[in-house]
mmCIF file of C-alpha atoms in Angstrom:
data_model
loop_
_atom_site.group_PDB
_atom_site.id
_atom_site.type_symbol
_atom_site.label_atom_id
_atom_site.label_comp_id
_atom_site.label_asym_id
_atom_site.label_seq_id
_atom_site.Cartn_x
_atom_site.Cartn_y
_atom_site.Cartn_z
ATOM 1 C CA ASN A 647 -1.325 -4.425 17.563
ATOM 2 C CA ALA A 648 -3.821 -6.023 15.165
ATOM 3 C CA GLY A 649 -5.362 -2.783 13.788
ATOM 4 C CA VAL A 650 -8.796 -3.451 12.282
ATOM 5 C CA THR A 651 -9.994 -7.047 12.219
ATOM 6 C CA GLN A 652 -13.065 -8.303 10.380
ATOM 7 C CA THR A 653 -14.828 -11.643 10.807
ATOM 8 C CA PRO A 654 -15.740 -13.675 8.920
ATOM 9 C CA LYS A 655 -13.563 -13.165 5.859
ATOM 10 C CA PHE A 656 -15.786 -15.224 3.570
ATOM 11 C CA ARG A 657 -19.423 -16.218 3.782
ATOM 12 C CA VAL A 658 -22.021 -17.673 1.457
ATOM 13 C CA LEU A 659 -25.668 -17.092 2.274
ATOM 14 C CA LYS A 660 -28.964 -18.078 0.768
ATOM 15 C CA THR A 661 -31.526 -15.395 -0.031
ATOM 16 C CA GLY A 662 -33.471 -14.515 3.079
ATOM 17 C CA GLN A 663 -30.866 -15.684 5.597
ATOM 18 C CA SER A 664 -29.436 -13.326 8.164
ATOM 19 C CA MET A 665 -25.897 -12.747 9.313
ATOM 20 C CA THR A 666 -23.670 -10.364 11.214
ATOM 21 C CA LEU A 667 -20.234 -9.074 10.268
ATOM 22 C CA LEU A 668 -18.015 -8.118 13.156
ATOM 23 C CA CYS A 669 -15.392 -5.391 13.088
ATOM 24 C CA ALA A 670 -12.961 -4.893 15.932
ATOM 25 C CA GLN A 671 -10.263 -2.238 16.272
ATOM 26 C CA ASP A 672 -7.584 -1.873 18.917
ATOM 27 C CA MET A 673 -6.457 1.681 18.110
ATOM 28 C CA ASN A 674 -8.980 3.422 20.388
ATOM 29 C CA HIS A 675 -10.559 5.145 17.395
ATOM 30 C CA GLU A 676 -13.857 6.872 17.955
ATOM 31 C CA TYR A 677 -15.044 6.749 14.353
ATOM 32 C CA MET A 678 -15.910 3.497 12.621
ATOM 33 C CA TYR A 679 -17.376 2.835 9.189
ATOM 34 C CA TRP A 680 -18.787 0.078 7.042
ATOM 35 C CA TYR A 681 -18.236 0.269 3.278
ATOM 36 C CA ARG A 682 -19.190 -2.026 0.474
ATOM 37 C CA GLN A 683 -17.065 -2.378 -2.636
ATOM 38 C CA ASP A 684 -18.493 -3.444 -5.965
ATOM 39 C CA PRO A 685 -16.726 -3.457 -9.344
ATOM 40 C CA GLY A 686 -16.732 0.007 -10.903
ATOM 41 C CA MET A 687 -18.590 1.538 -7.963
ATOM 42 C CA GLY A 688 -15.746 2.399 -5.642
ATOM 43 C CA LEU A 689 -16.224 2.372 -1.888
ATOM 44 C CA ARG A 690 -19.752 3.227 -0.821
ATOM 45 C CA LEU A 691 -20.532 4.055 2.771
ATOM 46 C CA ILE A 692 -23.261 1.940 4.343
ATOM 47 C CA HIS A 693 -23.342 3.136 7.967
ATOM 48 C CA TYR A 694 -20.927 4.820 10.288
ATOM 49 C CA SER A 695 -20.490 5.640 13.943
ATOM 50 C CA VAL A 696 -18.893 8.652 15.593
ATOM 51 C CA GLY A 697 -18.718 7.057 19.029
ATOM 52 C CA GLU A 698 -19.919 4.297 21.298
ATOM 53 C CA GLY A 699 -23.680 4.019 21.229
ATOM 54 C CA THR A 700 -24.095 6.140 18.081
ATOM 55 C CA THR A 701 -24.808 5.139 14.485
ATOM 56 C CA ALA A 702 -25.791 6.983 11.332
ATOM 57 C CA LYS A 703 -26.745 6.182 7.762
ATOM 58 C CA GLY A 704 -24.369 6.527 4.872
ATOM 59 C CA GLU A 705 -25.026 6.446 1.133
ATOM 60 C CA VAL A 706 -26.458 2.918 0.820
ATOM 61 C CA PRO A 707 -28.002 1.930 4.192
ATOM 62 C CA ASP A 708 -31.071 0.014 2.998
ATOM 63 C CA GLY A 709 -31.110 -3.652 3.996
ATOM 64 C CA TYR A 710 -28.436 -3.224 6.669
ATOM 65 C CA ASN A 711 -28.405 -2.462 10.373
ATOM 66 C CA VAL A 712 -25.505 -1.641 12.666
ATOM 67 C CA SER A 713 -24.701 -1.458 16.330
ATOM 68 C CA ARG A 714 -21.835 0.063 18.319
ATOM 69 C CA LEU A 715 -22.307 -1.204 21.863
ATOM 70 C CA LYS A 716 -18.592 -1.078 22.610
ATOM 71 C CA LYS A 717 -16.109 1.485 21.350
ATOM 72 C CA GLN A 718 -13.858 -1.140 19.811
ATOM 73 C CA ASN A 719 -16.588 -3.070 17.962
ATOM 74 C CA PHE A 720 -18.894 -2.193 15.089
ATOM 75 C CA LEU A 721 -21.373 -4.810 13.888
ATOM 76 C CA LEU A 722 -23.041 -4.897 10.489
ATOM 77 C CA GLY A 723 -26.200 -6.973 10.200
ATOM 78 C CA LEU A 724 -28.165 -8.257 7.243
ATOM 79 C CA GLU A 725 -31.621 -9.309 8.417
ATOM 80 C CA SER A 726 -32.796 -10.843 5.139
ATOM 81 C CA ALA A 727 -29.980 -11.198 2.636
ATOM 82 C CA ALA A 728 -30.591 -10.462 -1.048
ATOM 83 C CA PRO A 729 -28.397 -11.246 -4.089
ATOM 84 C CA SER A 730 -27.849 -7.470 -4.512
ATOM 85 C CA GLN A 731 -25.917 -7.563 -1.246
ATOM 86 C CA THR A 732 -23.249 -9.792 -2.759
ATOM 87 C CA SER A 733 -20.170 -7.647 -2.282
ATOM 88 C CA VAL A 734 -16.901 -7.161 -0.472
ATOM 89 C CA TYR A 735 -17.446 -5.364 2.816
ATOM 90 C CA PHE A 736 -14.774 -3.243 4.425
ATOM 91 C CA CYS A 737 -14.747 -1.889 7.927
ATOM 92 C CA ALA A 738 -12.612 1.135 8.698
ATOM 93 C CA SER A 739 -11.816 3.307 11.681
ATOM 94 C CA SER A 740 -10.270 6.712 12.279
ATOM 95 C CA TYR A 741 -9.644 9.384 14.845
ATOM 96 C CA PRO A 742 -12.224 12.180 14.942
ATOM 97 C CA PRO A 743 -11.115 15.350 13.155
ATOM 98 C CA ARG A 744 -11.173 17.453 16.297
ATOM 99 C CA LEU A 745 -8.497 15.372 18.036
ATOM 100 C CA ALA A 746 -4.798 14.968 17.423
ATOM 101 C CA PRO A 747 -3.225 12.937 15.949
ATOM 102 C CA TYR A 748 -5.995 13.103 13.412
ATOM 103 C CA THR A 749 -4.536 12.879 9.955
ATOM 104 C CA GLY A 750 -7.706 11.998 8.140
ATOM 105 C CA GLU A 751 -6.433 8.499 7.499
ATOM 106 C CA LEU A 752 -8.877 5.639 7.472
ATOM 107 C CA PHE A 753 -7.546 2.299 8.660
ATOM 108 C CA PHE A 754 -9.251 -0.519 6.833
ATOM 109 C CA GLY A 755 -9.812 -4.127 7.743
ATOM 110 C CA GLU A 756 -8.935 -6.899 5.304
ATOM 111 C CA GLY A 757 -12.447 -7.149 3.950
ATOM 112 C CA SER A 758 -15.243 -9.710 4.099
ATOM 113 C CA ARG A 759 -16.444 -11.312 0.891
ATOM 114 C CA LEU A 760 -20.145 -12.091 1.040
ATOM 115 C CA THR A 761 -22.019 -14.050 -1.613
ATOM 116 C CA VAL A 762 -25.796 -14.293 -1.526
ATOM 117 C CA LEU A 763 -27.287 -17.031 -3.681
ATOM 118 C CA GLY B 489 -23.218 16.212 0.061
ATOM 119 C CA GLU B 490 -19.873 16.032 -1.699
ATOM 120 C CA ASN B 491 -19.561 14.403 -5.118
ATOM 121 C CA VAL B 492 -16.159 13.135 -6.262
ATOM 122 C CA GLU B 493 -15.585 12.129 -9.864
ATOM 123 C CA GLN B 494 -12.473 10.201 -10.883
ATOM 124 C CA HIS B 495 -10.957 9.616 -14.326
ATOM 125 C CA PRO B 496 -9.925 7.485 -16.046
ATOM 126 C CA SER B 497 -11.497 4.282 -14.744
ATOM 127 C CA THR B 498 -8.679 2.226 -16.263
ATOM 128 C CA LEU B 499 -5.145 3.205 -17.172
ATOM 129 C CA SER B 500 -2.390 1.122 -18.755
ATOM 130 C CA VAL B 501 1.187 2.337 -18.992
ATOM 131 C CA GLN B 502 4.560 0.901 -19.840
ATOM 132 C CA GLU B 503 7.029 0.461 -17.020
ATOM 133 C CA GLY B 504 9.017 3.652 -16.591
ATOM 134 C CA ASP B 505 6.307 5.912 -17.988
ATOM 135 C CA SER B 506 4.285 8.358 -15.934
ATOM 136 C CA ALA B 507 0.661 7.921 -14.876
ATOM 137 C CA VAL B 508 -1.833 10.647 -14.011
ATOM 138 C CA ILE B 509 -5.211 10.180 -12.349
ATOM 139 C CA LYS B 510 -7.592 13.111 -12.029
ATOM 140 C CA CYS B 511 -10.434 13.857 -9.647
ATOM 141 C CA THR B 512 -12.941 16.656 -9.329
ATOM 142 C CA TYR B 513 -15.043 17.557 -6.301
ATOM 143 C CA SER B 514 -18.195 19.596 -5.876
ATOM 144 C CA ASP B 515 -18.101 20.980 -2.317
ATOM 145 C CA SER B 516 -15.961 24.110 -2.149
ATOM 146 C CA ALA B 517 -15.698 23.592 1.634
ATOM 147 C CA SER B 518 -13.749 20.342 1.221
ATOM 148 C CA ASN B 519 -10.204 20.850 2.418
ATOM 149 C CA TYR B 520 -8.563 17.449 2.682
ATOM 150 C CA PHE B 521 -7.855 15.139 -0.247
ATOM 151 C CA PRO B 522 -6.299 11.717 0.373
ATOM 152 C CA TRP B 523 -5.385 9.025 -2.111
ATOM 153 C CA TYR B 524 -5.698 5.330 -1.331
ATOM 154 C CA LYS B 525 -4.064 2.411 -3.102
ATOM 155 C CA GLN B 526 -5.651 -1.015 -3.133
ATOM 156 C CA GLU B 527 -3.636 -3.939 -4.401
ATOM 157 C CA LEU B 528 -5.480 -6.976 -5.678
ATOM 158 C CA GLY B 529 -7.212 -8.776 -2.826
ATOM 159 C CA LYS B 530 -5.909 -6.335 -0.224
ATOM 160 C CA ARG B 531 -7.311 -3.487 1.834
ATOM 161 C CA PRO B 532 -7.114 0.159 0.708
ATOM 162 C CA GLN B 533 -4.182 2.009 2.228
ATOM 163 C CA LEU B 534 -3.388 5.702 2.348
ATOM 164 C CA ILE B 535 -0.448 6.613 0.126
ATOM 165 C CA ILE B 536 -0.497 10.400 0.086
ATOM 166 C CA ASP B 537 -2.766 13.286 0.984
ATOM 167 C CA ILE B 538 -2.962 17.025 0.477
ATOM 168 C CA ARG B 539 -4.626 19.820 2.378
ATOM 169 C CA SER B 540 -6.283 22.820 0.801
ATOM 170 C CA ASN B 541 -3.597 25.254 1.901
ATOM 171 C CA VAL B 542 -1.025 23.453 -0.261
ATOM 172 C CA GLY B 543 -0.877 23.288 -4.039
ATOM 173 C CA GLU B 544 1.448 20.337 -4.427
ATOM 174 C CA LYS B 545 2.961 17.588 -2.339
ATOM 175 C CA LYS B 546 5.564 14.997 -3.297
ATOM 176 C CA ASP B 547 6.700 11.731 -1.797
ATOM 177 C CA GLN B 548 9.403 10.051 -3.844
ATOM 178 C CA ARG B 549 7.768 8.929 -7.095
ATOM 179 C CA ILE B 550 4.259 10.103 -6.274
ATOM 180 C CA ALA B 551 2.891 13.613 -6.140
ATOM 181 C CA VAL B 552 -0.487 15.237 -5.745
ATOM 182 C CA THR B 553 -1.558 18.600 -7.075
ATOM 183 C CA LEU B 554 -4.592 20.619 -6.058
ATOM 184 C CA ASN B 555 -6.405 23.394 -7.899
ATOM 185 C CA LYS B 556 -8.952 24.823 -5.475
ATOM 186 C CA THR B 557 -10.363 27.284 -7.983
ATOM 187 C CA ALA B 558 -11.174 24.568 -10.468
ATOM 188 C CA LYS B 559 -11.965 22.063 -7.708
ATOM 189 C CA HIS B 560 -9.795 19.330 -9.032
ATOM 190 C CA PHE B 561 -6.793 17.372 -7.796
ATOM 191 C CA SER B 562 -4.521 14.833 -9.412
ATOM 192 C CA LEU B 563 -2.193 11.976 -8.560
ATOM 193 C CA HIS B 564 1.035 11.734 -10.517
ATOM 194 C CA ILE B 565 3.209 8.634 -10.492
ATOM 195 C CA THR B 566 6.582 8.872 -12.222
ATOM 196 C CA GLU B 567 8.893 6.067 -13.310
ATOM 197 C CA THR B 568 6.107 3.533 -12.862
ATOM 198 C CA GLN B 569 6.940 0.015 -11.771
ATOM 199 C CA PRO B 570 4.900 -3.214 -11.974
ATOM 200 C CA GLU B 571 4.255 -3.001 -8.217
ATOM 201 C CA ASP B 572 2.374 0.262 -8.822
ATOM 202 C CA SER B 573 -0.355 -1.827 -10.459
ATOM 203 C CA ALA B 574 -3.428 -1.419 -8.252
ATOM 204 C CA VAL B 575 -6.725 0.392 -7.907
ATOM 205 C CA TYR B 576 -6.301 3.989 -6.785
ATOM 206 C CA PHE B 577 -9.076 5.914 -5.054
ATOM 207 C CA CYS B 578 -9.235 9.638 -4.537
ATOM 208 C CA ALA B 579 -11.367 11.113 -1.774
ATOM 209 C CA ALA B 580 -12.426 14.442 -0.341
ATOM 210 C CA THR B 581 -13.705 15.682 2.992
ATOM 211 C CA ARG B 582 -13.952 18.677 5.272
ATOM 212 C CA ARG B 583 -11.145 18.103 7.721
ATOM 213 C CA GLY B 584 -12.144 19.547 11.068
ATOM 214 C CA SER B 585 -15.831 18.884 10.606
ATOM 215 C CA THR B 586 -17.675 16.846 13.189
ATOM 216 C CA LEU B 587 -18.416 14.219 10.616
ATOM 217 C CA GLY B 588 -15.005 13.251 9.304
ATOM 218 C CA ARG B 589 -16.351 10.974 6.599
ATOM 219 C CA LEU B 590 -14.623 10.652 3.254
ATOM 220 C CA TYR B 591 -16.312 10.798 -0.122
ATOM 221 C CA PHE B 592 -14.548 8.437 -2.526
ATOM 222 C CA GLY B 593 -14.202 8.462 -6.270
ATOM 223 C CA ARG B 594 -15.011 5.252 -8.115
ATOM 224 C CA GLY B 595 -11.398 4.229 -8.528
ATOM 225 C CA THR B 596 -8.834 3.857 -11.296
ATOM 226 C CA GLN B 597 -7.369 0.475 -12.199
ATOM 227 C CA LEU B 598 -3.729 1.153 -13.053
ATOM 228 C CA THR B 599 -1.813 -1.556 -14.880
ATOM 229 C CA VAL B 600 1.918 -1.185 -15.405
ATOM 230 C CA TRP B 601 3.299 -3.457 -18.108
ATOM 231 C CA PRO B 602 6.917 -4.607 -17.798
#
């Protein structure tokens, strides 16, 4: 049982390049999230998904796109990377609140450190 | 939406002392308040949570208290140890809503000196 797995773990990009971060979970969670973490800013929600085929914007969605074609995967894309997107990105998943054994707990991946030069 | 404020942003204590981190929230409908611990270079992990129908919850050396009237909740760590050094995040949400998303505070860097 791997939990939440993110790839890649590290990446360096040049301004204007594109890339995709992949998140995979094996806990059959319906909800999945992408957060970015910057010093002193906490965890800010970029996009989230409440089920296969659905996505929604979070607090800081600009410059990012997401897709949830399969329940277990949630992809985060940067079409044209900017230095302001240098950050550590965390994927997380959870059960929906209407279903047991929902505890409200988010299960996080190990993080992906992205540097944009 | 919900707004969660967390204080202090940094906290240093001597081993064996107590540490207290405080959070306030704005949405009176929020009813679930988890705390996450993130060790250096690691992922955040849930350490304790509290629901709005409870005023206090303890788990060994950690406890959370909730004051719904004042809309604030706190994390208390007693007999601190060096391994308690980490960033702690509070969060709030409406458990049972269709959204289920958490609103996080900005975090508190706790350092426990031996």
